[in-house]
């Protein structure tokens, strides 16, 4: 029987999933818009929105948490650009736009980007 489990496994083990989410989040912060599969975009949305909410505070503890999980460039961009941009917004920092299917395996593609 299917239970209410949180998150998606994406057919990967835990450490591979964490590395995938981290690299997708790095790319999204760097380029502010990436194209990926729909399942990955839906899995990335809650992951990155939690980090943006934390980066809005800008405390020393938040900076250390961000540095532990992201590179220096990404941390600086989250704290200096993206966090202040969403200071007055109570959530919903990203949008997912559906694209067509991929030519090779017909996987549904999506664009995930920051709002505004």
PDB file of C-alpha atoms in Angstrom:
ATOM      1  CA  UNK A   1       0.000   0.000   0.000  1.00  0.00           C
ATOM      2  CA  UNK A   2       1.291   3.433  -0.956  1.00  0.00           C
ATOM      3  CA  UNK A   3       1.936   5.710   2.007  1.00  0.00           C
ATOM      4  CA  UNK A   4       2.338   9.445   2.016  1.00  0.00           C
ATOM      5  CA  UNK A   5       6.075   9.741   1.575  1.00  0.00           C
ATOM      6  CA  UNK A   6       7.756  13.094   1.255  1.00  0.00           C
ATOM      7  CA  UNK A   7       9.926  13.812  -1.758  1.00  0.00           C
ATOM      8  CA  UNK A   8      10.899  11.893  -4.837  1.00  0.00           C
ATOM      9  CA  UNK A   9      13.559   9.218  -5.164  1.00  0.00           C
ATOM     10  CA  UNK A  10      14.330   9.890  -8.841  1.00  0.00           C
ATOM     11  CA  UNK A  11      15.585   6.292  -9.182  1.00  0.00           C
ATOM     12  CA  UNK A  12      18.756   7.107  -7.212  1.00  0.00           C
ATOM     13  CA  UNK A  13      20.320   6.312  -3.882  1.00  0.00           C
ATOM     14  CA  UNK A  14      20.325   8.931  -1.151  1.00  0.00           C
ATOM     15  CA  UNK A  15      23.821  10.336  -1.678  1.00  0.00           C
ATOM     16  CA  UNK A  16      23.302  10.493  -5.445  1.00  0.00           C
ATOM     17  CA  UNK A  17      19.970  12.254  -4.938  1.00  0.00           C
ATOM     18  CA  UNK A  18      21.535  14.802  -2.607  1.00  0.00           C
ATOM     19  CA  UNK A  19      24.349  15.470  -5.091  1.00  0.00           C
ATOM     20  CA  UNK A  20      21.835  15.871  -7.912  1.00  0.00           C
ATOM     21  CA  UNK A  21      19.712  18.336  -5.935  1.00  0.00           C
ATOM     22  CA  UNK A  22      22.788  20.294  -4.918  1.00  0.00           C
ATOM     23  CA  UNK A  23      24.090  20.576  -8.496  1.00  0.00           C
ATOM     24  CA  UNK A  24      20.656  21.506  -9.854  1.00  0.00           C
ATOM     25  CA  UNK A  25      20.298  24.160  -7.144  1.00  0.00           C
ATOM     26  CA  UNK A  26      23.776  25.534  -7.934  1.00  0.00           C
ATOM     27  CA  UNK A  27      22.888  25.770 -11.620  1.00  0.00           C
ATOM     28  CA  UNK A  28      19.550  27.430 -10.883  1.00  0.00           C
ATOM     29  CA  UNK A  29      21.156  30.052  -8.656  1.00  0.00           C
ATOM     30  CA  UNK A  30      23.943  30.662 -11.171  1.00  0.00           C
ATOM     31  CA  UNK A  31      21.793  30.941 -14.319  1.00  0.00           C
ATOM     32  CA  UNK A  32      18.426  31.769 -12.646  1.00  0.00           C
ATOM     33  CA  UNK A  33      16.689  29.542 -15.210  1.00  0.00           C
ATOM     34  CA  UNK A  34      17.420  25.937 -16.159  1.00  0.00           C
ATOM     35  CA  UNK A  35      15.762  23.318 -18.317  1.00  0.00           C
ATOM     36  CA  UNK A  36      15.485  19.817 -16.915  1.00  0.00           C
ATOM     37  CA  UNK A  37      13.026  16.957 -16.707  1.00  0.00           C
ATOM     38  CA  UNK A  38       9.689  17.610 -15.080  1.00  0.00           C
ATOM     39  CA  UNK A  39      10.320  15.181 -12.207  1.00  0.00           C
ATOM     40  CA  UNK A  40      13.643  16.831 -11.366  1.00  0.00           C
ATOM     41  CA  UNK A  41      12.118  20.297 -11.501  1.00  0.00           C
ATOM     42  CA  UNK A  42       9.311  19.270  -9.154  1.00  0.00           C
ATOM     43  CA  UNK A  43      11.825  17.739  -6.757  1.00  0.00           C
ATOM     44  CA  UNK A  44      14.091  20.801  -6.931  1.00  0.00           C
ATOM     45  CA  UNK A  45      11.372  23.348  -6.122  1.00  0.00           C
ATOM     46  CA  UNK A  46      10.943  22.619  -2.364  1.00  0.00           C
ATOM     47  CA  UNK A  47      14.706  22.107  -1.961  1.00  0.00           C
ATOM     48  CA  UNK A  48      15.702  25.491  -3.383  1.00  0.00           C
ATOM     49  CA  UNK A  49      12.798  27.395  -1.833  1.00  0.00           C
ATOM     50  CA  UNK A  50      13.870  26.310   1.655  1.00  0.00           C
ATOM     51  CA  UNK A  51      17.373  27.641   0.986  1.00  0.00           C
ATOM     52  CA  UNK A  52      16.041  30.932  -0.361  1.00  0.00           C
ATOM     53  CA  UNK A  53      13.888  31.364   2.742  1.00  0.00           C
ATOM     54  CA  UNK A  54      16.966  30.800   4.892  1.00  0.00           C
ATOM     55  CA  UNK A  55      19.079  33.179   2.810  1.00  0.00           C
ATOM     56  CA  UNK A  56      16.504  35.953   3.326  1.00  0.00           C
ATOM     57  CA  UNK A  57      17.477  36.135   7.009  1.00  0.00           C
ATOM     58  CA  UNK A  58      21.162  36.701   6.317  1.00  0.00           C
ATOM     59  CA  UNK A  59      22.327  35.787   9.827  1.00  0.00           C
ATOM     60  CA  UNK A  60      25.738  34.311  10.544  1.00  0.00           C
ATOM     61  CA  UNK A  61      24.191  30.904  11.173  1.00  0.00           C
ATOM     62  CA  UNK A  62      22.450  31.047   7.792  1.00  0.00           C
ATOM     63  CA  UNK A  63      25.688  31.998   6.065  1.00  0.00           C
ATOM     64  CA  UNK A  64      27.469  29.042   7.618  1.00  0.00           C
ATOM     65  CA  UNK A  65      24.698  26.644   6.616  1.00  0.00           C
ATOM     66  CA  UNK A  66      24.799  27.937   3.042  1.00  0.00           C
ATOM     67  CA  UNK A  67      28.594  27.645   2.863  1.00  0.00           C
ATOM     68  CA  UNK A  68      28.365  24.066   4.100  1.00  0.00           C
ATOM     69  CA  UNK A  69      26.067  23.114   1.214  1.00  0.00           C
ATOM     70  CA  UNK A  70      27.013  25.455  -1.646  1.00  0.00           C
ATOM     71  CA  UNK A  71      30.111  27.000  -3.197  1.00  0.00           C
ATOM     72  CA  UNK A  72      31.313  30.469  -2.244  1.00  0.00           C
ATOM     73  CA  UNK A  73      29.925  32.032  -5.450  1.00  0.00           C
ATOM     74  CA  UNK A  74      26.507  30.496  -4.955  1.00  0.00           C
ATOM     75  CA  UNK A  75      26.408  31.457  -1.289  1.00  0.00           C
ATOM     76  CA  UNK A  76      27.331  35.046  -2.103  1.00  0.00           C
ATOM     77  CA  UNK A  77      24.677  35.271  -4.800  1.00  0.00           C
ATOM     78  CA  UNK A  78      22.012  33.802  -2.514  1.00  0.00           C
ATOM     79  CA  UNK A  79      22.845  36.212   0.307  1.00  0.00           C
ATOM     80  CA  UNK A  80      23.490  39.376  -1.725  1.00  0.00           C
ATOM     81  CA  UNK A  81      21.124  39.151  -4.694  1.00  0.00           C
ATOM     82  CA  UNK A  82      18.432  36.494  -4.437  1.00  0.00           C
ATOM     83  CA  UNK A  83      17.631  36.754  -0.735  1.00  0.00           C
ATOM     84  CA  UNK A  84      17.024  40.535  -0.772  1.00  0.00           C
ATOM     85  CA  UNK A  85      15.052  40.246  -4.011  1.00  0.00           C
ATOM     86  CA  UNK A  86      12.441  38.071  -2.298  1.00  0.00           C
ATOM     87  CA  UNK A  87      12.496  39.888   1.058  1.00  0.00           C
ATOM     88  CA  UNK A  88       8.807  40.870   0.917  1.00  0.00           C
ATOM     89  CA  UNK A  89       7.551  37.708  -0.778  1.00  0.00           C
ATOM     90  CA  UNK A  90       6.101  35.064   1.599  1.00  0.00           C
ATOM     91  CA  UNK A  91       7.104  32.093  -0.572  1.00  0.00           C
ATOM     92  CA  UNK A  92       6.652  30.792  -4.101  1.00  0.00           C
ATOM     93  CA  UNK A  93      10.012  31.977  -5.420  1.00  0.00           C
ATOM     94  CA  UNK A  94      10.130  29.638  -8.418  1.00  0.00           C
ATOM     95  CA  UNK A  95       7.901  28.735 -11.334  1.00  0.00           C
ATOM     96  CA  UNK A  96       7.856  25.592 -13.427  1.00  0.00           C
ATOM     97  CA  UNK A  97       6.908  25.946 -17.089  1.00  0.00           C
ATOM     98  CA  UNK A  98       6.237  22.755 -19.023  1.00  0.00           C
ATOM     99  CA  UNK A  99       8.018  22.212 -22.342  1.00  0.00           C
ATOM    100  CA  UNK A 100       7.699  19.477 -24.912  1.00  0.00           C
ATOM    101  CA  UNK A 101       9.128  15.998 -24.689  1.00  0.00           C
ATOM    102  CA  UNK A 102      12.795  15.156 -25.112  1.00  0.00           C
ATOM    103  CA  UNK A 103      13.657  13.670 -28.499  1.00  0.00           C
ATOM    104  CA  UNK A 104      15.699  10.714 -27.246  1.00  0.00           C
ATOM    105  CA  UNK A 105      13.470   9.104 -24.629  1.00  0.00           C
ATOM    106  CA  UNK A 106      10.323  11.266 -24.728  1.00  0.00           C
ATOM    107  CA  UNK A 107      10.828  12.418 -21.123  1.00  0.00           C
ATOM    108  CA  UNK A 108       8.694  15.469 -20.263  1.00  0.00           C
ATOM    109  CA  UNK A 109      10.870  18.575 -19.949  1.00  0.00           C
ATOM    110  CA  UNK A 110      10.301  21.701 -17.867  1.00  0.00           C
ATOM    111  CA  UNK A 111      11.923  25.048 -17.247  1.00  0.00           C
ATOM    112  CA  UNK A 112      12.349  26.069 -13.629  1.00  0.00           C
ATOM    113  CA  UNK A 113      13.081  29.751 -13.023  1.00  0.00           C
ATOM    114  CA  UNK A 114      12.835  32.434 -10.393  1.00  0.00           C
ATOM    115  CA  UNK A 115       9.716  34.585 -10.306  1.00  0.00           C
ATOM    116  CA  UNK A 116      10.060  38.332 -11.127  1.00  0.00           C
TER     117      UNK A 116
END
